[in-house]
């Protein structure tokens, strides 16, 4: 997805800003996964991953912590504020 996301770096910038506003240190790294997001990105709706946060993927022990869910909720809230603010300008 990198070649597609390189065309939409403003989204990565907004995600970084939202992380910082939510008190989460952003780490931008290539990550495997997100089949739905990859398909949507290639169809013209860019969908960068906002975090991995889970453990033991595709096993009977797959899970995510409450803390990770709270962090991503805060990040999403900040992203909503950023996009709403941009639309009102």
mmCIF file of C-alpha atoms in Angstrom:
data_model
loop_
_atom_site.group_PDB
_atom_site.id
_atom_site.type_symbol
_atom_site.label_atom_id
_atom_site.label_comp_id
_atom_site.label_asym_id
_atom_site.label_seq_id
_atom_site.Cartn_x
_atom_site.Cartn_y
_atom_site.Cartn_z
ATOM 1 C CA UNK A 1 0.000 0.000 0.000
ATOM 2 C CA UNK A 2 2.963 2.323 0.373
ATOM 3 C CA UNK A 3 2.820 3.546 -3.213
ATOM 4 C CA UNK A 4 -0.856 4.451 -2.778
ATOM 5 C CA UNK A 5 -0.400 6.069 0.626
ATOM 6 C CA UNK A 6 2.526 8.127 -0.708
ATOM 7 C CA UNK A 7 -0.115 9.923 -2.815
ATOM 8 C CA UNK A 8 -2.020 10.859 0.368
ATOM 9 C CA UNK A 9 0.647 11.820 2.893
ATOM 10 C CA UNK A 10 -1.664 14.496 4.327
ATOM 11 C CA UNK A 11 -3.685 11.631 5.859
ATOM 12 C CA UNK A 12 -0.598 10.259 7.572
ATOM 13 C CA UNK A 13 0.143 13.768 8.811
ATOM 14 C CA UNK A 14 -3.365 14.099 10.251
ATOM 15 C CA UNK A 15 -3.023 10.693 11.902
ATOM 16 C CA UNK A 16 0.280 11.748 13.484
ATOM 17 C CA UNK A 17 -1.256 14.985 14.734
ATOM 18 C CA UNK A 18 -4.282 13.100 16.128
ATOM 19 C CA UNK A 19 -1.993 10.672 17.956
ATOM 20 C CA UNK A 20 -0.082 13.512 19.576
ATOM 21 C CA UNK A 21 -3.310 15.312 20.514
ATOM 22 C CA UNK A 22 -4.539 12.071 22.116
ATOM 23 C CA UNK A 23 -1.320 11.695 24.101
ATOM 24 C CA UNK A 24 -0.062 8.769 22.025
ATOM 25 C CA UNK A 25 3.434 8.789 20.520
ATOM 26 C CA UNK A 26 3.082 7.979 16.810
ATOM 27 C CA UNK A 27 5.358 5.351 15.269
ATOM 28 C CA UNK A 28 5.091 5.278 11.485
ATOM 29 C CA UNK A 29 6.208 1.867 10.259
ATOM 30 C CA UNK A 30 5.268 -0.494 7.477
ATOM 31 C CA UNK A 31 2.849 -3.099 8.779
ATOM 32 C CA UNK A 32 1.352 -6.192 7.245
ATOM 33 C CA UNK A 33 -2.378 -6.675 7.483
ATOM 34 C CA UNK A 34 -5.528 -4.718 6.917
ATOM 35 C CA UNK A 35 -6.887 -6.543 3.874
ATOM 36 C CA UNK A 36 -10.115 -4.523 3.865
ATOM 37 C CA UNK A 37 -8.226 -1.253 4.155
ATOM 38 C CA UNK A 38 -5.819 -2.290 1.400
ATOM 39 C CA UNK A 39 -8.687 -3.141 -0.941
ATOM 40 C CA UNK A 40 -10.406 0.170 -0.199
ATOM 41 C CA UNK A 41 -7.133 2.057 -0.687
ATOM 42 C CA UNK A 42 -6.582 0.508 -4.120
ATOM 43 C CA UNK A 43 -10.218 1.303 -4.980
ATOM 44 C CA UNK A 44 -9.560 5.002 -4.309
ATOM 45 C CA UNK A 45 -10.468 5.404 -0.613
ATOM 46 C CA UNK A 46 -7.127 5.646 1.232
ATOM 47 C CA UNK A 47 -7.202 3.775 4.558
ATOM 48 C CA UNK A 48 -3.946 3.969 6.514
ATOM 49 C CA UNK A 49 -3.686 1.646 9.514
ATOM 50 C CA UNK A 50 -3.940 3.539 12.782
ATOM 51 C CA UNK A 51 -2.358 0.866 14.917
ATOM 52 C CA UNK A 52 -1.719 -2.781 15.417
ATOM 53 C CA UNK A 53 -2.585 -2.993 19.103
ATOM 54 C CA UNK A 54 -3.562 -6.652 19.147
ATOM 55 C CA UNK A 55 -1.802 -9.840 20.133
ATOM 56 C CA UNK A 56 -1.632 -13.441 18.882
ATOM 57 C CA UNK A 57 -3.398 -12.701 15.599
ATOM 58 C CA UNK A 58 -5.388 -15.522 13.979
ATOM 59 C CA UNK A 59 -5.026 -17.793 16.991
ATOM 60 C CA UNK A 60 -7.465 -18.830 19.707
ATOM 61 C CA UNK A 61 -5.685 -16.279 21.938
ATOM 62 C CA UNK A 62 -6.118 -13.238 19.689
ATOM 63 C CA UNK A 63 -6.979 -10.224 21.815
ATOM 64 C CA UNK A 64 -6.539 -6.501 22.336
ATOM 65 C CA UNK A 65 -6.103 -4.686 25.623
ATOM 66 C CA UNK A 66 -8.556 -2.221 27.087
ATOM 67 C CA UNK A 67 -5.758 0.360 27.125
ATOM 68 C CA UNK A 68 -5.167 -0.053 23.383
ATOM 69 C CA UNK A 69 -8.902 0.324 22.712
ATOM 70 C CA UNK A 70 -8.983 3.504 24.811
ATOM 71 C CA UNK A 71 -5.986 4.894 22.922
ATOM 72 C CA UNK A 72 -7.450 4.234 19.489
ATOM 73 C CA UNK A 73 -10.775 5.716 20.613
ATOM 74 C CA UNK A 74 -8.954 8.907 21.630
ATOM 75 C CA UNK A 75 -7.080 8.979 18.302
ATOM 76 C CA UNK A 76 -10.300 8.526 16.315
ATOM 77 C CA UNK A 77 -11.965 11.283 18.310
ATOM 78 C CA UNK A 78 -9.106 13.656 17.478
ATOM 79 C CA UNK A 79 -9.278 12.684 13.799
ATOM 80 C CA UNK A 80 -13.001 13.449 13.743
ATOM 81 C CA UNK A 81 -12.283 16.881 15.241
ATOM 82 C CA UNK A 82 -9.526 17.529 12.667
ATOM 83 C CA UNK A 83 -11.686 16.623 9.687
ATOM 84 C CA UNK A 84 -14.732 18.480 11.046
ATOM 85 C CA UNK A 85 -12.600 21.579 11.563
ATOM 86 C CA UNK A 86 -11.208 21.336 8.027
ATOM 87 C CA UNK A 87 -14.730 21.051 6.588
ATOM 88 C CA UNK A 88 -15.929 24.146 8.441
ATOM 89 C CA UNK A 89 -13.199 26.379 6.970
#
